[in-house]
mmCIF file of C-alpha atoms in Angstrom:
data_model
loop_
_atom_site.group_PDB
_atom_site.id
_atom_site.type_symbol
_atom_site.label_atom_id
_atom_site.label_comp_id
_atom_site.label_asym_id
_atom_site.label_seq_id
_atom_site.Cartn_x
_atom_site.Cartn_y
_atom_site.Cartn_z
ATOM 1 C CA MET Z 6 26.911 -49.988 -63.746
ATOM 2 C CA LYS Z 7 23.852 -52.288 -63.946
ATOM 3 C CA LYS Z 8 25.596 -54.855 -61.714
ATOM 4 C CA LEU Z 9 26.383 -52.158 -59.143
ATOM 5 C CA LEU Z 10 22.792 -50.904 -59.201
ATOM 6 C CA PHE Z 11 21.511 -54.477 -58.819
ATOM 7 C CA ALA Z 12 23.836 -55.073 -55.840
ATOM 8 C CA VAL Z 13 22.666 -51.864 -54.169
ATOM 9 C CA CYS Z 14 19.014 -52.871 -54.649
ATOM 10 C CA ILE Z 15 19.654 -56.349 -53.191
ATOM 11 C CA SER Z 16 21.487 -54.847 -50.196
ATOM 12 C CA ALA Z 17 18.653 -52.370 -49.577
ATOM 13 C CA SER Z 18 16.076 -55.177 -49.761
ATOM 14 C CA ALA Z 19 18.069 -57.346 -47.344
ATOM 15 C CA LEU Z 20 18.426 -54.434 -44.926
ATOM 16 C CA GLY Z 21 14.685 -53.771 -45.020
ATOM 17 C CA PHE Z 22 14.007 -57.469 -44.420
ATOM 18 C CA ALA Z 23 16.426 -57.567 -41.477
ATOM 19 C CA GLN Z 24 14.719 -54.588 -39.850
ATOM 20 C CA ASP Z 25 11.404 -56.487 -39.762
ATOM 21 C CA TYR Z 26 12.834 -59.661 -38.244
ATOM 22 C CA SER Z 27 15.144 -60.641 -35.388
ATOM 23 C CA VAL Z 28 16.637 -63.789 -33.917
ATOM 24 C CA PRO Z 29 14.058 -65.424 -31.580
ATOM 25 C CA ALA Z 30 14.737 -64.540 -27.933
ATOM 26 C CA ALA Z 31 15.350 -67.342 -25.444
ATOM 27 C CA SER Z 32 13.427 -65.308 -22.854
ATOM 28 C CA PRO Z 33 11.100 -62.943 -24.752
ATOM 29 C CA ARG Z 34 10.343 -59.567 -23.223
ATOM 30 C CA GLN Z 35 6.745 -58.737 -22.400
ATOM 31 C CA LYS Z 36 4.948 -55.610 -21.241
ATOM 32 C CA VAL Z 37 1.646 -55.931 -19.375
ATOM 33 C CA GLU Z 38 -0.560 -52.901 -18.814
ATOM 34 C CA GLN Z 39 -3.755 -52.814 -16.769
ATOM 35 C CA GLN Z 40 -6.188 -50.030 -15.888
ATOM 36 C CA PHE Z 41 -6.064 -49.654 -12.107
ATOM 37 C CA SER Z 42 -8.388 -47.370 -10.163
ATOM 38 C CA MET Z 43 -7.895 -43.899 -11.734
ATOM 39 C CA SER Z 44 -4.593 -44.710 -13.447
ATOM 40 C CA LYS Z 45 -2.764 -47.841 -14.629
ATOM 41 C CA ILE Z 46 -0.088 -50.348 -13.676
ATOM 42 C CA THR Z 47 2.584 -51.498 -16.152
ATOM 43 C CA VAL Z 48 4.938 -54.461 -15.778
ATOM 44 C CA ASP Z 49 7.922 -54.980 -18.110
ATOM 45 C CA TYR Z 50 9.692 -58.346 -17.717
ATOM 46 C CA GLY Z 51 11.574 -61.199 -19.392
ATOM 47 C CA ARG Z 52 9.834 -64.596 -19.773
ATOM 48 C CA PRO Z 53 12.166 -67.591 -19.326
ATOM 49 C CA GLY Z 54 10.900 -71.107 -20.054
ATOM 50 C CA VAL Z 55 11.111 -74.184 -17.844
ATOM 51 C CA LYS Z 56 12.687 -76.220 -20.685
ATOM 52 C CA GLY Z 57 12.827 -79.419 -18.655
ATOM 53 C CA ARG Z 58 14.767 -77.862 -15.774
ATOM 54 C CA LYS Z 59 14.017 -77.942 -12.042
ATOM 55 C CA ILE Z 60 13.199 -74.317 -11.327
ATOM 56 C CA PHE Z 61 12.668 -73.417 -7.681
ATOM 57 C CA GLY Z 62 15.317 -74.752 -5.349
ATOM 58 C CA GLU Z 63 17.831 -75.269 -8.194
ATOM 59 C CA LEU Z 64 17.809 -72.860 -11.175
ATOM 60 C CA VAL Z 65 16.250 -70.269 -8.843
ATOM 61 C CA PRO Z 66 17.831 -71.052 -5.428
ATOM 62 C CA TYR Z 67 15.753 -70.779 -2.285
ATOM 63 C CA GLY Z 68 16.627 -67.902 0.032
ATOM 64 C CA GLN Z 69 18.384 -65.788 -2.630
ATOM 65 C CA VAL Z 70 17.221 -62.644 -4.416
ATOM 66 C CA TRP Z 71 15.891 -63.362 -7.912
ATOM 67 C CA ARG Z 72 15.121 -60.863 -10.686
ATOM 68 C CA ALA Z 73 11.538 -62.199 -11.126
ATOM 69 C CA GLY Z 74 12.084 -63.064 -14.774
ATOM 70 C CA ALA Z 75 15.085 -63.032 -17.099
ATOM 71 C CA ASN Z 76 17.756 -60.641 -18.389
ATOM 72 C CA SER Z 77 17.304 -57.038 -17.152
ATOM 73 C CA SER Z 78 15.351 -56.689 -13.914
ATOM 74 C CA THR Z 79 11.572 -56.650 -13.931
ATOM 75 C CA LYS Z 80 10.097 -53.135 -13.832
ATOM 76 C CA ILE Z 81 6.712 -52.234 -12.366
ATOM 77 C CA THR Z 82 5.174 -48.773 -12.706
ATOM 78 C CA PHE Z 83 2.283 -47.456 -10.613
ATOM 79 C CA GLY Z 84 0.370 -44.452 -11.953
ATOM 80 C CA GLN Z 85 -0.873 -43.613 -8.449
ATOM 81 C CA SER Z 86 0.131 -44.478 -4.900
ATOM 82 C CA VAL Z 87 -0.934 -48.029 -4.048
ATOM 83 C CA ASN Z 88 -1.403 -50.375 -1.139
ATOM 84 C CA PHE Z 89 0.979 -53.204 -2.102
ATOM 85 C CA GLY Z 90 0.103 -56.262 -0.035
ATOM 86 C CA GLY Z 91 -0.777 -54.041 2.920
ATOM 87 C CA LYS Z 92 2.065 -51.509 2.553
ATOM 88 C CA THR Z 93 1.898 -48.056 0.965
ATOM 89 C CA VAL Z 94 4.009 -47.413 -2.143
ATOM 90 C CA PRO Z 95 4.209 -43.972 -3.859
ATOM 91 C CA ALA Z 96 3.487 -43.657 -7.582
ATOM 92 C CA GLY Z 97 6.575 -44.392 -9.692
ATOM 93 C CA THR Z 98 8.698 -47.153 -11.242
ATOM 94 C CA TYR Z 99 10.405 -49.882 -9.214
ATOM 95 C CA GLY Z 100 12.479 -53.011 -9.695
ATOM 96 C CA LEU Z 101 10.511 -56.141 -8.755
ATOM 97 C CA PHE Z 102 12.488 -58.895 -7.027
ATOM 98 C CA ILE Z 103 11.602 -62.129 -5.246
ATOM 99 C CA VAL Z 104 13.269 -64.167 -2.514
ATOM 100 C CA PRO Z 105 11.600 -67.594 -2.891
ATOM 101 C CA THR Z 106 11.280 -70.389 -0.367
ATOM 102 C CA GLU Z 107 9.289 -73.574 -0.772
ATOM 103 C CA LYS Z 108 6.151 -72.292 0.971
ATOM 104 C CA GLU Z 109 6.314 -68.496 0.616
ATOM 105 C CA TRP Z 110 7.887 -65.728 -1.422
ATOM 106 C CA LYS Z 111 9.160 -62.363 -0.283
ATOM 107 C CA VAL Z 112 8.173 -59.909 -3.033
ATOM 108 C CA ILE Z 113 10.334 -56.776 -3.041
ATOM 109 C CA LEU Z 114 10.015 -53.356 -4.665
ATOM 110 C CA ASN Z 115 13.405 -51.692 -5.051
ATOM 111 C CA LYS Z 116 14.313 -48.152 -6.177
ATOM 112 C CA ASP Z 117 16.833 -49.495 -8.722
ATOM 113 C CA PHE Z 118 14.843 -50.678 -11.755
ATOM 114 C CA GLN Z 119 17.632 -50.352 -14.347
ATOM 115 C CA GLN Z 120 20.005 -53.134 -13.331
ATOM 116 C CA TRP Z 121 20.791 -56.368 -15.149
ATOM 117 C CA GLY Z 122 19.350 -59.314 -13.257
ATOM 118 C CA ALA Z 123 19.908 -59.007 -9.506
ATOM 119 C CA TYR Z 124 23.718 -58.826 -9.633
ATOM 120 C CA THR Z 125 23.885 -55.300 -8.219
ATOM 121 C CA TYR Z 126 20.802 -55.640 -5.996
ATOM 122 C CA ASP Z 127 21.124 -53.502 -2.858
ATOM 123 C CA ALA Z 128 18.669 -54.149 -0.001
ATOM 124 C CA LYS Z 129 19.237 -50.550 1.162
ATOM 125 C CA GLN Z 130 17.313 -49.456 -1.939
ATOM 126 C CA ASP Z 131 14.226 -51.497 -0.992
ATOM 127 C CA VAL Z 132 11.007 -49.503 -0.728
ATOM 128 C CA VAL Z 133 8.790 -52.297 0.639
ATOM 129 C CA ASP Z 134 8.691 -56.070 0.843
ATOM 130 C CA VAL Z 135 5.738 -58.361 1.492
ATOM 131 C CA THR Z 136 5.726 -62.088 2.158
ATOM 132 C CA VAL Z 137 2.980 -64.092 0.451
ATOM 133 C CA PRO Z 138 2.133 -67.808 0.400
ATOM 134 C CA VAL Z 139 2.942 -69.993 -2.605
ATOM 135 C CA SER Z 140 0.268 -72.272 -4.033
ATOM 136 C CA LYS Z 141 0.833 -75.297 -6.264
ATOM 137 C CA LEU Z 142 -0.595 -75.183 -9.780
ATOM 138 C CA THR Z 143 -2.481 -78.165 -11.205
ATOM 139 C CA ASP Z 144 -0.930 -77.566 -14.660
ATOM 140 C CA LYS Z 145 2.652 -76.605 -15.375
ATOM 141 C CA GLN Z 146 3.281 -72.973 -16.376
ATOM 142 C CA GLU Z 147 6.018 -73.425 -19.006
ATOM 143 C CA TRP Z 148 6.790 -69.727 -19.512
ATOM 144 C CA PHE Z 149 7.241 -67.390 -16.547
ATOM 145 C CA GLU Z 150 4.230 -65.088 -16.367
ATOM 146 C CA ILE Z 151 3.144 -61.972 -14.498
ATOM 147 C CA THR Z 152 -0.479 -60.870 -14.826
ATOM 148 C CA LEU Z 153 -2.622 -58.113 -13.315
ATOM 149 C CA ASN Z 154 -6.101 -59.354 -12.459
ATOM 150 C CA PRO Z 155 -8.725 -56.789 -11.382
ATOM 151 C CA THR Z 156 -11.010 -57.858 -8.521
ATOM 152 C CA ASP Z 157 -13.215 -54.731 -8.663
ATOM 153 C CA GLU Z 158 -13.043 -51.145 -9.969
ATOM 154 C CA ASN Z 159 -10.336 -50.118 -7.506
ATOM 155 C CA SER Z 160 -8.362 -53.239 -6.650
ATOM 156 C CA GLY Z 161 -6.695 -56.306 -8.114
ATOM 157 C CA ASN Z 162 -3.970 -58.907 -7.735
ATOM 158 C CA LEU Z 163 -0.433 -59.091 -9.078
ATOM 159 C CA VAL Z 164 -0.171 -62.788 -10.027
ATOM 160 C CA ILE Z 165 3.237 -64.445 -10.563
ATOM 161 C CA LYS Z 166 3.405 -67.965 -12.029
ATOM 162 C CA TRP Z 167 6.150 -70.313 -13.183
ATOM 163 C CA ASP Z 168 6.575 -74.070 -13.349
ATOM 164 C CA MET Z 169 4.196 -75.436 -10.664
ATOM 165 C CA ALA Z 170 4.226 -72.374 -8.366
ATOM 166 C CA GLN Z 171 1.990 -69.318 -8.070
ATOM 167 C CA ALA Z 172 1.916 -66.343 -5.703
ATOM 168 C CA GLU Z 173 -0.304 -63.251 -5.533
ATOM 169 C CA VAL Z 174 0.070 -59.766 -4.070
ATOM 170 C CA ALA Z 175 -3.111 -57.781 -3.369
ATOM 171 C CA LEU Z 176 -3.223 -54.250 -4.844
ATOM 172 C CA LYS Z 177 -5.488 -51.404 -3.703
ATOM 173 C CA PRO Z 178 -5.392 -47.598 -3.845
ATOM 174 C CA ALA Z 179 -3.315 -46.169 -0.992
ATOM 175 C CA LYS Z 180 -5.982 -43.529 -0.290
ATOM 176 C CA PRO Z 181 -9.395 -45.056 -1.133
ATOM 177 C CA GLU Z 182 -11.381 -42.135 0.354
ATOM 178 C CA ALA Z 183 -9.582 -39.646 -1.906
ATOM 179 C CA VAL Z 184 -10.138 -41.927 -4.924
ATOM 180 C CA THR Z 185 -13.881 -42.091 -4.188
ATOM 181 C CA LYS Z 186 -14.152 -38.281 -3.905
ATOM 182 C CA ILE Z 187 -12.197 -37.693 -7.123
ATOM 183 C CA ALA Z 188 -14.282 -40.321 -8.968
ATOM 184 C CA GLU Z 189 -17.486 -38.561 -7.859
ATOM 185 C CA LYS Z 190 -16.179 -35.202 -9.095
ATOM 186 C CA LEU Z 191 -15.163 -36.710 -12.443
ATOM 187 C CA LYS Z 192 -18.667 -38.165 -12.852
ATOM 188 C CA GLU Z 193 -20.148 -34.712 -12.150
ATOM 189 C CA ILE Z 194 -17.868 -33.141 -14.777
ATOM 190 C CA LYS Z 195 -18.829 -35.775 -17.368
ATOM 191 C CA LYS Z 196 -22.525 -35.184 -16.679
ATOM 192 C CA ILE Z 197 -22.075 -31.416 -17.121
ATOM 193 C CA GLU Z 198 -20.244 -32.024 -20.436
ATOM 194 C CA SER Z 199 -22.950 -34.438 -21.571
ATOM 195 C CA ASP Z 200 -25.758 -32.006 -20.676
ATOM 196 C CA ALA Z 201 -23.938 -29.166 -22.471
ATOM 197 C CA ALA Z 202 -23.538 -31.304 -25.608
ATOM 198 C CA LYS Z 203 -27.267 -32.187 -25.574
ATOM 199 C CA ALA Z 204 -28.220 -28.519 -25.175
ATOM 200 C CA LYS Z 205 -26.144 -27.578 -28.257
ATOM 201 C CA SER Z 206 -27.808 -30.226 -30.403
#
């Protein structure tokens, strides 16, 4: 009976240990979230490493659709409608894909954000695409990276880097006049709340 109890305790301990740990991922998943204008932007993507390989032009062929990361397709979620590199995109979640060439990348937002890689990519599901120049990095970016860098209160850049290449897509609110009006109203409401709180005290 004691041996059985001991075995059960060991099994329970091992199970608890296993729940806290996992095998290291070759391309770890990352979620990036950034306040944007009156809402936020979230990017969920896999981060492959260079690992001594030639990336663009070989591992990632020129002129072919790429998942912009590893494993399941990269997902980007906009909390409000945005101007994506000069084109309007409604609020929602999209698959982010890239067609790279040596000097520029076509960055695509596609309705299908739940596919594995780009194996079932369908251009008919594209919402918008923008072509942006590629710049050469001075230092190698070992792990694929997507960042959201604000440039002011209501705009920013989607920055994509890997190996020696970097590209950026400018992001702005789709309706800046409406954003300004709503922001002014919100400030008025906060002032009223603040004044009411001071009056109570």
